[in-house]
GROMACS .gro file of C-alpha atoms in nm:
model
  456
    1UNK     CA    1  11.916  11.539   9.784
    2UNK     CA    2  12.117  11.804   9.586
    3UNK     CA    3  11.850  12.062   9.657
    4UNK     CA    4  11.842  11.929  10.029
    5UNK     CA    5  12.214  11.980  10.063
    6UNK     CA    6  12.264  12.296   9.877
    7UNK     CA    7  11.951  12.471  10.049
    8UNK     CA    8  11.994  12.338  10.415
    9UNK     CA    9  12.354  12.157  10.467
   10UNK     CA   10  12.606  12.418  10.340
   11UNK     CA   11  12.728  12.662  10.620
   12UNK     CA   12  12.701  13.043  10.521
   13UNK     CA   13  13.066  13.062  10.450
   14UNK     CA   14  13.069  12.733  10.230
   15UNK     CA   15  12.760  12.873  10.015
   16UNK     CA   16  12.937  13.209   9.961
   17UNK     CA   17  13.289  13.010   9.848
   18UNK     CA   18  13.079  12.791   9.621
   19UNK     CA   19  12.883  13.062   9.480
   20UNK     CA   20  13.213  13.243   9.384
   21UNK     CA   21  13.369  12.923   9.243
   22UNK     CA   22  13.064  12.891   8.986
   23UNK     CA   23  13.118  13.264   8.895
   24UNK     CA   24  13.501  13.155   8.794
   25UNK     CA   25  13.677  13.338   9.080
   26UNK     CA   26  14.030  13.207   9.153
   27UNK     CA   27  14.119  13.103   9.510
   28UNK     CA   28  14.328  13.403   9.581
   29UNK     CA   29  14.031  13.639   9.467
   30UNK     CA   30  13.815  13.433   9.699
   31UNK     CA   31  14.038  13.452   9.993
   32UNK     CA   32  14.098  13.792   9.973
   33UNK     CA   33  13.718  13.887   9.916
   34UNK     CA   34  13.618  13.977  10.292
   35UNK     CA   35  13.267  13.965  10.198
   36UNK     CA   36  13.297  13.562  10.186
   37UNK     CA   37  13.416  13.541  10.538
   38UNK     CA   38  13.121  13.791  10.662
   39UNK     CA   39  12.816  13.830  10.469
   40UNK     CA   40  12.792  14.176  10.292
   41UNK     CA   41  12.499  14.265  10.472
   42UNK     CA   42  12.713  14.347  10.797
   43UNK     CA   43  12.855  14.620  10.647
   44UNK     CA   44  12.560  14.835  10.683
   45UNK     CA   45  12.521  15.040  10.983
   46UNK     CA   46  12.203  14.859  11.130
   47UNK     CA   47  12.354  14.501  11.089
   48UNK     CA   48  12.708  14.582  11.203
   49UNK     CA   49  12.551  14.719  11.538
   50UNK     CA   50  12.391  14.398  11.604
   51UNK     CA   51  12.707  14.212  11.587
   52UNK     CA   52  12.858  14.073  11.899
   53UNK     CA   53  13.181  14.268  11.999
   54UNK     CA   54  13.410  13.982  11.916
   55UNK     CA   55  13.246  13.966  11.567
   56UNK     CA   56  13.284  14.344  11.521
   57UNK     CA   57  13.651  14.288  11.603
   58UNK     CA   58  13.697  14.032  11.340
   59UNK     CA   59  13.530  14.256  11.110
   60UNK     CA   60  13.753  14.556  11.166
   61UNK     CA   61  14.083  14.337  11.153
   62UNK     CA   62  13.934  14.210  10.808
   63UNK     CA   63  13.890  14.551  10.674
   64UNK     CA   64  14.256  14.642  10.798
   65UNK     CA   65  14.371  14.369  10.592
   66UNK     CA   66  14.429  14.129  10.880
   67UNK     CA   67  14.400  13.766  10.765
   68UNK     CA   68  14.164  13.505  10.924
   69UNK     CA   69  14.240  13.173  10.995
   70UNK     CA   70  13.923  13.083  10.788
   71UNK     CA   71  14.109  13.232  10.484
   72UNK     CA   72  14.405  13.038  10.521
   73UNK     CA   73  14.201  12.719  10.543
   74UNK     CA   74  14.003  12.784  10.224
   75UNK     CA   75  14.124  12.442  10.113
   76UNK     CA   76  13.951  12.285  10.419
   77UNK     CA   77  13.616  12.440  10.328
   78UNK     CA   78  13.640  12.322   9.968
   79UNK     CA   79  13.700  11.986  10.094
   80UNK     CA   80  13.402  12.009  10.350
   81UNK     CA   81  13.174  12.116  10.022
   82UNK     CA   82  13.271  11.818   9.846
   83UNK     CA   83  13.218  11.581  10.118
   84UNK     CA   84  12.878  11.748  10.208
   85UNK     CA   85  12.760  11.654   9.818
   86UNK     CA   86  12.943  11.318   9.856
   87UNK     CA   87  13.163  11.399   9.576
   88UNK     CA   88  13.532  11.344   9.522
   89UNK     CA   89  13.613  11.677   9.391
   90UNK     CA   90  13.507  12.020   9.290
   91UNK     CA   91  13.463  11.939   8.933
   92UNK     CA   92  13.243  11.675   9.018
   93UNK     CA   93  13.040  11.924   9.227
   94UNK     CA   94  13.013  12.167   8.945
   95UNK     CA   95  12.879  11.901   8.741
   96UNK     CA   96  12.582  11.862   8.962
   97UNK     CA   97  12.526  12.222   8.949
   98UNK     CA   98  12.541  12.214   8.544
   99UNK     CA   99  12.283  11.959   8.602
  100UNK     CA  100  12.028  12.147   8.844
  101UNK     CA  101  12.125  12.475   8.856
  102UNK     CA  102  12.286  12.550   8.534
  103UNK     CA  103  12.208  12.953   8.571
  104UNK     CA  104  12.473  12.984   8.842
  105UNK     CA  105  12.774  12.827   8.663
  106UNK     CA  106  12.969  13.090   8.455
  107UNK     CA  107  13.135  13.019   8.141
  108UNK     CA  108  13.491  13.123   8.317
  109UNK     CA  109  13.403  12.823   8.561
  110UNK     CA  110  13.350  12.589   8.269
  111UNK     CA  111  13.699  12.687   8.116
  112UNK     CA  112  13.870  12.696   8.426
  113UNK     CA  113  13.745  12.308   8.540
  114UNK     CA  114  13.802  12.221   8.179
  115UNK     CA  115  13.438  12.118   8.131
  116UNK     CA  116  13.420  12.250   7.774
  117UNK     CA  117  13.447  11.942   7.607
  118UNK     CA  118  13.438  11.873   7.222
  119UNK     CA  119  13.072  11.863   7.113
  120UNK     CA  120  12.967  11.546   6.947
  121UNK     CA  121  12.684  11.548   6.656
  122UNK     CA  122  12.347  11.572   6.803
  123UNK     CA  123  12.203  11.238   6.774
  124UNK     CA  124  12.017  11.021   7.016
  125UNK     CA  125  12.030  11.101   7.380
  126UNK     CA  126  12.205  11.412   7.514
  127UNK     CA  127  12.509  11.370   7.754
  128UNK     CA  128  12.453  11.522   8.086
  129UNK     CA  129  12.714  11.806   8.028
  130UNK     CA  130  12.478  11.925   7.711
  131UNK     CA  131  12.139  11.841   7.868
  132UNK     CA  132  11.936  12.160   7.915
  133UNK     CA  133  11.659  12.146   8.162
  134UNK     CA  134  11.307  12.283   8.051
  135UNK     CA  135  11.143  12.385   8.381
  136UNK     CA  136  10.895  12.295   8.509
  137UNK     CA  137  10.888  11.962   8.286
  138UNK     CA  138  11.152  11.784   8.447
  139UNK     CA  139  11.047  11.874   8.829
  140UNK     CA  140  10.722  11.755   8.744
  141UNK     CA  141  10.856  11.400   8.576
  142UNK     CA  142  11.098  11.367   8.894
  143UNK     CA  143  10.827  11.437   9.152
  144UNK     CA  144  10.566  11.210   8.978
  145UNK     CA  145  10.814  10.908   8.978
  146UNK     CA  146  10.939  10.963   9.323
  147UNK     CA  147  10.582  10.817   9.441
  148UNK     CA  148  10.697  10.489   9.273
  149UNK     CA  149  10.584  10.213   9.533
  150UNK     CA  150  10.310  10.412   9.668
  151UNK     CA  151  10.101  10.477   9.374
  152UNK     CA  152  10.034  10.324   9.019
  153UNK     CA  153  10.294  10.512   8.831
  154UNK     CA  154  10.303  10.530   8.434
  155UNK     CA  155  10.459  10.827   8.292
  156UNK     CA  156  10.418  10.926   7.939
  157UNK     CA  157  10.665  11.182   7.766
  158UNK     CA  158  10.516  11.270   7.399
  159UNK     CA  159  10.666  11.499   7.151
  160UNK     CA  160  10.726  11.537   6.777
  161UNK     CA  161  11.063  11.354   6.665
  162UNK     CA  162  11.394  11.488   6.774
  163UNK     CA  163  11.265  11.694   7.072
  164UNK     CA  164  11.453  11.515   7.349
  165UNK     CA  165  11.230  11.237   7.471
  166UNK     CA  166  11.498  10.989   7.478
  167UNK     CA  167  11.725  11.209   7.679
  168UNK     CA  168  11.451  11.287   7.936
  169UNK     CA  169  11.364  10.908   7.944
  170UNK     CA  170  11.739  10.836   8.024
  171UNK     CA  171  11.754  11.084   8.292
  172UNK     CA  172  11.463  10.980   8.496
  173UNK     CA  173  11.576  10.599   8.466
  174UNK     CA  174  11.898  10.678   8.627
  175UNK     CA  175  11.783  10.961   8.868
  176UNK     CA  176  11.943  10.994   9.210
  177UNK     CA  177  11.637  10.884   9.377
  178UNK     CA  178  11.608  10.550   9.184
  179UNK     CA  179  11.965  10.480   9.299
  180UNK     CA  180  11.852  10.542   9.678
  181UNK     CA  181  11.555  10.359   9.679
  182UNK     CA  182  11.759  10.061   9.502
  183UNK     CA  183  11.514  10.017   9.220
  184UNK     CA  184  11.580   9.799   8.928
  185UNK     CA  185  11.596   9.943   8.585
  186UNK     CA  186  11.493   9.787   8.257
  187UNK     CA  187  11.534  10.015   7.948
  188UNK     CA  188  11.334   9.874   7.616
  189UNK     CA  189  11.421  10.092   7.312
  190UNK     CA  190  11.155   9.956   7.040
  191UNK     CA  191  11.404  10.084   6.782
  192UNK     CA  192  11.612   9.793   6.865
  193UNK     CA  193  11.337   9.527   6.772
  194UNK     CA  194  11.354   9.391   6.446
  195UNK     CA  195  11.041   9.398   6.180
  196UNK     CA  196  11.007   9.028   6.233
  197UNK     CA  197  10.965   9.071   6.603
  198UNK     CA  198  10.669   9.334   6.577
  199UNK     CA  199  10.410   9.099   6.523
  200UNK     CA  200  10.154   8.904   6.791
  201UNK     CA  201  10.338   8.612   6.783
  202UNK     CA  202  10.676   8.728   6.876
  203UNK     CA  203  10.638   9.072   7.026
  204UNK     CA  204  10.497   8.954   7.384
  205UNK     CA  205  10.755   8.703   7.403
  206UNK     CA  206  11.029   8.914   7.311
  207UNK     CA  207  10.914   9.173   7.550
  208UNK     CA  208  10.907   8.937   7.845
  209UNK     CA  209  11.250   8.790   7.769
  210UNK     CA  210  11.410   9.159   7.738
  211UNK     CA  211  11.259   9.265   8.099
  212UNK     CA  212  11.402   8.896   8.270
  213UNK     CA  213  11.723   8.940   8.070
  214UNK     CA  214  11.791   9.290   8.202
  215UNK     CA  215  11.669   9.193   8.566
  216UNK     CA  216  11.936   8.900   8.551
  217UNK     CA  217  11.636   8.631   8.539
  218UNK     CA  218  11.682   8.331   8.337
  219UNK     CA  219  11.325   8.260   8.218
  220UNK     CA  220  11.363   8.158   7.849
  221UNK     CA  221  11.274   7.783   7.904
  222UNK     CA  222  10.977   7.925   8.121
  223UNK     CA  223  10.848   8.110   7.841
  224UNK     CA  224  10.829   7.821   7.599
  225UNK     CA  225  10.639   7.616   7.870
  226UNK     CA  226  10.417   7.828   8.021
  227UNK     CA  227  10.327   8.038   7.709
  228UNK     CA  228   9.949   7.907   7.653
  229UNK     CA  229   9.821   8.042   7.293
  230UNK     CA  230   9.456   8.002   7.383
  231UNK     CA  231   9.481   8.252   7.693
  232UNK     CA  232   9.589   8.519   7.468
  233UNK     CA  233   9.884   8.738   7.454
  234UNK     CA  234   9.791   8.970   7.719
  235UNK     CA  235   9.701   8.718   7.978
  236UNK     CA  236  10.029   8.515   7.903
  237UNK     CA  237  10.216   8.836   7.938
  238UNK     CA  238  10.060   8.892   8.302
  239UNK     CA  239  10.131   8.558   8.405
  240UNK     CA  240  10.488   8.576   8.335
  241UNK     CA  241  10.507   8.894   8.554
  242UNK     CA  242  10.315   8.733   8.828
  243UNK     CA  243  10.480   8.392   8.825
  244UNK     CA  244  10.837   8.452   8.755
  245UNK     CA  245  10.936   8.846   8.727
  246UNK     CA  246  10.792   8.970   9.038
  247UNK     CA  247  10.901   8.665   9.267
  248UNK     CA  248  11.247   8.684   9.102
  249UNK     CA  249  11.277   9.068   9.165
  250UNK     CA  250  11.203   9.209   9.504
  251UNK     CA  251  11.290   9.547   9.424
  252UNK     CA  252  11.069   9.821   9.262
  253UNK     CA  253  11.119   9.768   8.868
  254UNK     CA  254  11.132  10.105   8.674
  255UNK     CA  255  11.034  10.000   8.313
  256UNK     CA  256  11.109  10.267   8.030
  257UNK     CA  257  10.979  10.179   7.689
  258UNK     CA  258  11.165  10.435   7.421
  259UNK     CA  259  11.006  10.485   7.085
  260UNK     CA  260  10.641  10.326   7.167
  261UNK     CA  261  10.532  10.476   6.837
  262UNK     CA  262  10.676  10.193   6.676
  263UNK     CA  263  10.379   9.987   6.775
  264UNK     CA  264  10.113  10.235   6.644
  265UNK     CA  265  10.136  10.123   6.293
  266UNK     CA  266  10.081   9.744   6.367
  267UNK     CA  267   9.735   9.671   6.426
  268UNK     CA  268   9.797   9.345   6.566
  269UNK     CA  269  10.003   9.484   6.823
  270UNK     CA  270   9.723   9.732   6.974
  271UNK     CA  271   9.632   9.490   7.220
  272UNK     CA  272   9.993   9.555   7.398
  273UNK     CA  273   9.884   9.933   7.455
  274UNK     CA  274   9.564   9.800   7.604
  275UNK     CA  275   9.809   9.580   7.824
  276UNK     CA  276   9.964   9.878   7.966
  277UNK     CA  277   9.629  10.035   8.047
  278UNK     CA  278   9.492   9.763   8.245
  279UNK     CA  279   9.819   9.684   8.433
  280UNK     CA  280   9.851  10.055   8.544
  281UNK     CA  281   9.485  10.029   8.631
  282UNK     CA  282   9.526   9.686   8.812
  283UNK     CA  283   9.836   9.851   9.014
  284UNK     CA  284   9.600  10.122   9.179
  285UNK     CA  285   9.447   9.831   9.386
  286UNK     CA  286   9.732   9.560   9.345
  287UNK     CA  287  10.045   9.634   9.590
  288UNK     CA  288  10.242   9.377   9.391
  289UNK     CA  289  10.171   9.540   9.019
  290UNK     CA  290  10.266   9.866   9.224
  291UNK     CA  291  10.640   9.784   9.224
  292UNK     CA  292  10.635   9.803   8.844
  293UNK     CA  293  10.628  10.173   8.714
  294UNK     CA  294  10.627  10.266   8.367
  295UNK     CA  295  10.795  10.545   8.175
  296UNK     CA  296  10.697  10.548   7.820
  297UNK     CA  297  10.820  10.788   7.532
  298UNK     CA  298  10.667  10.831   7.194
  299UNK     CA  299  10.664  11.051   6.894
  300UNK     CA  300  10.335  11.219   6.794
  301UNK     CA  301  10.454  11.244   6.428
  302UNK     CA  302  10.278  10.950   6.316
  303UNK     CA  303   9.933  11.039   6.475
  304UNK     CA  304   9.803  11.167   6.129
  305UNK     CA  305   9.870  10.805   5.978
  306UNK     CA  306   9.764  10.594   6.285
  307UNK     CA  307   9.502  10.839   6.490
  308UNK     CA  308   9.291  10.553   6.574
  309UNK     CA  309   9.581  10.307   6.727
  310UNK     CA  310   9.692  10.499   7.006
  311UNK     CA  311   9.372  10.557   7.150
  312UNK     CA  312   9.442  10.322   7.444
  313UNK     CA  313   9.700  10.568   7.573
  314UNK     CA  314   9.446  10.863   7.568
  315UNK     CA  315   9.436  11.016   7.928
  316UNK     CA  316   9.663  10.723   8.077
  317UNK     CA  317   9.859  10.789   8.379
  318UNK     CA  318  10.047  11.106   8.386
  319UNK     CA  319  10.185  11.300   8.060
  320UNK     CA  320  10.412  11.546   7.980
  321UNK     CA  321  10.457  11.722   7.630
  322UNK     CA  322  10.796  11.856   7.574
  323UNK     CA  323  10.812  12.206   7.469
  324UNK     CA  324  11.039  12.406   7.285
  325UNK     CA  325  11.372  12.576   7.460
  326UNK     CA  326  11.321  12.925   7.563
  327UNK     CA  327  11.554  13.248   7.537
  328UNK     CA  328  11.719  13.176   7.871
  329UNK     CA  329  11.785  12.778   7.791
  330UNK     CA  330  11.913  12.855   7.433
  331UNK     CA  331  12.154  13.104   7.594
  332UNK     CA  332  12.257  12.839   7.859
  333UNK     CA  333  12.314  12.600   7.578
  334UNK     CA  334  12.552  12.817   7.394
  335UNK     CA  335  12.780  12.844   7.678
  336UNK     CA  336  12.810  12.491   7.710
  337UNK     CA  337  12.904  12.479   7.348
  338UNK     CA  338  13.163  12.729   7.422
  339UNK     CA  339  12.971  12.995   7.234
  340UNK     CA  340  12.995  13.344   7.425
  341UNK     CA  341  12.670  13.459   7.240
  342UNK     CA  342  12.492  13.779   7.303
  343UNK     CA  343  12.119  13.808   7.351
  344UNK     CA  344  12.105  13.949   6.987
  345UNK     CA  345  12.234  13.611   6.848
  346UNK     CA  346  12.004  13.412   7.064
  347UNK     CA  347  11.698  13.627   6.900
  348UNK     CA  348  11.825  13.589   6.529
  349UNK     CA  349  11.856  13.190   6.577
  350UNK     CA  350  11.530  13.200   6.726
  351UNK     CA  351  11.355  13.396   6.478
  352UNK     CA  352  11.430  13.122   6.228
  353UNK     CA  353  11.418  12.810   6.411
  354UNK     CA  354  11.205  12.896   6.727
  355UNK     CA  355  11.341  12.682   7.013
  356UNK     CA  356  11.349  12.327   6.884
  357UNK     CA  357  11.605  12.145   7.054
  358UNK     CA  358  11.747  11.939   6.780
  359UNK     CA  359  11.749  12.248   6.555
  360UNK     CA  360  11.940  12.454   6.818
  361UNK     CA  361  12.178  12.192   6.882
  362UNK     CA  362  12.267  12.147   6.535
  363UNK     CA  363  12.349  12.491   6.492
  364UNK     CA  364  12.551  12.524   6.789
  365UNK     CA  365  12.730  12.207   6.687
  366UNK     CA  366  12.842  12.353   6.343
  367UNK     CA  367  12.955  12.688   6.499
  368UNK     CA  368  13.154  12.548   6.776
  369UNK     CA  369  13.354  12.353   6.537
  370UNK     CA  370  13.389  12.672   6.311
  371UNK     CA  371  13.226  12.493   6.031
  372UNK     CA  372  12.985  12.768   5.967
  373UNK     CA  373  12.910  13.116   6.120
  374UNK     CA  374  12.550  13.165   6.239
  375UNK     CA  375  12.477  13.398   5.978
  376UNK     CA  376  12.582  13.147   5.708
  377UNK     CA  377  12.354  12.893   5.864
  378UNK     CA  378  12.060  13.102   5.891
  379UNK     CA  379  12.085  13.225   5.532
  380UNK     CA  380  12.100  12.842   5.401
  381UNK     CA  381  11.844  12.710   5.646
  382UNK     CA  382  11.556  12.706   5.425
  383UNK     CA  383  11.715  12.537   5.144
  384UNK     CA  384  11.808  12.170   5.037
  385UNK     CA  385  12.187  12.299   5.118
  386UNK     CA  386  12.154  12.405   5.449
  387UNK     CA  387  12.215  12.190   5.768
  388UNK     CA  388  11.841  12.138   5.848
  389UNK     CA  389  11.796  11.958   5.490
  390UNK     CA  390  11.730  11.620   5.641
  391UNK     CA  391  11.500  11.728   5.909
  392UNK     CA  392  11.274  11.920   5.648
  393UNK     CA  393  11.290  11.635   5.409
  394UNK     CA  394  11.143  11.420   5.655
  395UNK     CA  395  10.885  11.666   5.752
  396UNK     CA  396  10.780  11.708   5.399
  397UNK     CA  397  10.752  11.324   5.350
  398UNK     CA  398  10.509  11.317   5.636
  399UNK     CA  399  10.297  11.577   5.518
  400UNK     CA  400  10.276  11.423   5.156
  401UNK     CA  401  10.203  11.054   5.305
  402UNK     CA  402   9.931  11.217   5.549
  403UNK     CA  403   9.749  11.399   5.285
  404UNK     CA  404   9.801  11.749   5.486
  405UNK     CA  405   9.962  11.943   5.194
  406UNK     CA  406   9.636  12.187   5.130
  407UNK     CA  407   9.597  12.237   5.492
  408UNK     CA  408   9.953  12.344   5.549
  409UNK     CA  409   9.940  12.557   5.250
  410UNK     CA  410   9.657  12.732   5.406
  411UNK     CA  411   9.859  12.807   5.689
  412UNK     CA  412  10.214  12.923   5.536
  413UNK     CA  413  10.012  13.157   5.295
  414UNK     CA  414   9.843  13.338   5.551
  415UNK     CA  415   9.989  13.653   5.741
  416UNK     CA  416   9.733  13.595   6.035
  417UNK     CA  417   9.641  13.300   6.236
  418UNK     CA  418   9.429  13.035   6.046
  419UNK     CA  419   9.146  12.839   6.187
  420UNK     CA  420   9.142  12.468   6.015
  421UNK     CA  421   8.919  12.170   6.067
  422UNK     CA  422   8.996  12.030   6.445
  423UNK     CA  423   9.165  11.727   6.303
  424UNK     CA  424   9.377  11.906   6.064
  425UNK     CA  425   9.502  12.119   6.372
  426UNK     CA  426   9.560  11.821   6.581
  427UNK     CA  427   9.765  11.664   6.317
  428UNK     CA  428   9.957  11.965   6.202
  429UNK     CA  429  10.048  12.026   6.574
  430UNK     CA  430  10.140  11.669   6.637
  431UNK     CA  431  10.393  11.671   6.383
  432UNK     CA  432  10.527  11.992   6.534
  433UNK     CA  433  10.459  12.251   6.238
  434UNK     CA  434  10.232  12.471   6.383
  435UNK     CA  435  10.151  12.645   6.717
  436UNK     CA  436   9.770  12.705   6.842
  437UNK     CA  437   9.625  12.999   7.016
  438UNK     CA  438   9.231  13.035   7.058
  439UNK     CA  439   9.193  12.723   6.843
  440UNK     CA  440   9.369  12.887   6.538
  441UNK     CA  441   9.724  12.785   6.399
  442UNK     CA  442  10.029  12.948   6.243
  443UNK     CA  443  10.362  12.816   6.141
  444UNK     CA  444  10.574  12.689   6.433
  445UNK     CA  445  10.871  12.898   6.283
  446UNK     CA  446  11.028  13.089   5.997
  447UNK     CA  447  11.194  12.811   5.872
  448UNK     CA  448  10.873  12.578   5.819
  449UNK     CA  449  10.721  12.880   5.652
  450UNK     CA  450  10.988  12.967   5.402
  451UNK     CA  451  11.070  12.571   5.323
  452UNK     CA  452  10.717  12.455   5.276
  453UNK     CA  453  10.622  12.770   5.071
  454UNK     CA  454  10.918  12.639   4.818
  455UNK     CA  455  10.834  12.275   4.829
  456UNK     CA  456  10.467  12.193   4.857
   0.00000   0.00000   0.00000
């Protein structure tokens, strides 16, 4: 909807006004800019000659300093822009551009419309102002979920920890299109599940109760009565959806399951992954089950420990692996944090930590709060006194628990790409410690090389 309005429904004058607002121009400057009211192309001889006489007269008047009625009615145009986007004021319009076309919004505009909010410590899902799009990942995910109801939909979002999976799943669940089709949204975060729930006797009923409660259905009594142990959990779970959840909800259901990796260490819950696969396959030929679309998000950190326990997810549905931020995205994020960084500053940060979303935001948080300078952060980055110590300590534990110490030593001690056993390569890549090129690997960033050289 945003793209359609922006590309097709604004008049040429509205588009030129909007572009200047996004560039931080004042209303006075916009009124006095004759190229707002006539496209700059008409100033070339050939284009000028094509104008009707009445238009040429207006243009000549503009050039001589005469005011147009349009210039006096700037507020009218601004109001129409807001109406086109169905938003109450320009600040809300600019928020949409921050979300969908961040590259068009200047730092001056963020200042002018008071959108440079106090940054919060990076933890969990990122709010909309500080979310940074990673093209084309988001577009591909959005295009896929727009097929909900027409096709069997199961989207898998995977990446190492702290790469932005929860932020993306939340954005997709609350996408504008989902509101337009009036789909019901259910969000289940397995981090909310107590350890006592993560067993075959309780998990499936907990799952069904969670889904029904969020849909406003009271099926708790039915769960107790209709659950037949001799049928097995997968069949019982399917029956609850068929008999109670689908009849009770006529809308499309978009079901997000976050932190699905909590199931991987539980051998007796591997059947739930199989249930997801069979339900998705069934939906390809079953219109009723096509009403239920899945978005799954899970961390790949645990692959080395539980590589046999996620095989039911292999090649299932449509998957997207989140990548790091590139230079342009880091630059955009710095603006959102109120930091007027030069390209050289982006490069110096990227040289040490790459484009890891959490590590980038953590640095910007400390700098924007004037707690540390970029130089101070980078000098202590690979030490236990630096801001990344918790992140690095968590990775160190995973490496030791997974018995990958020797494999990682080979990588960090080499100045060139290293060829490892394919399983070792897969495991180190899944944790997020290496990048791959032609079946060989190297440390993902200088931070990891320096830290693990010291501590393993």
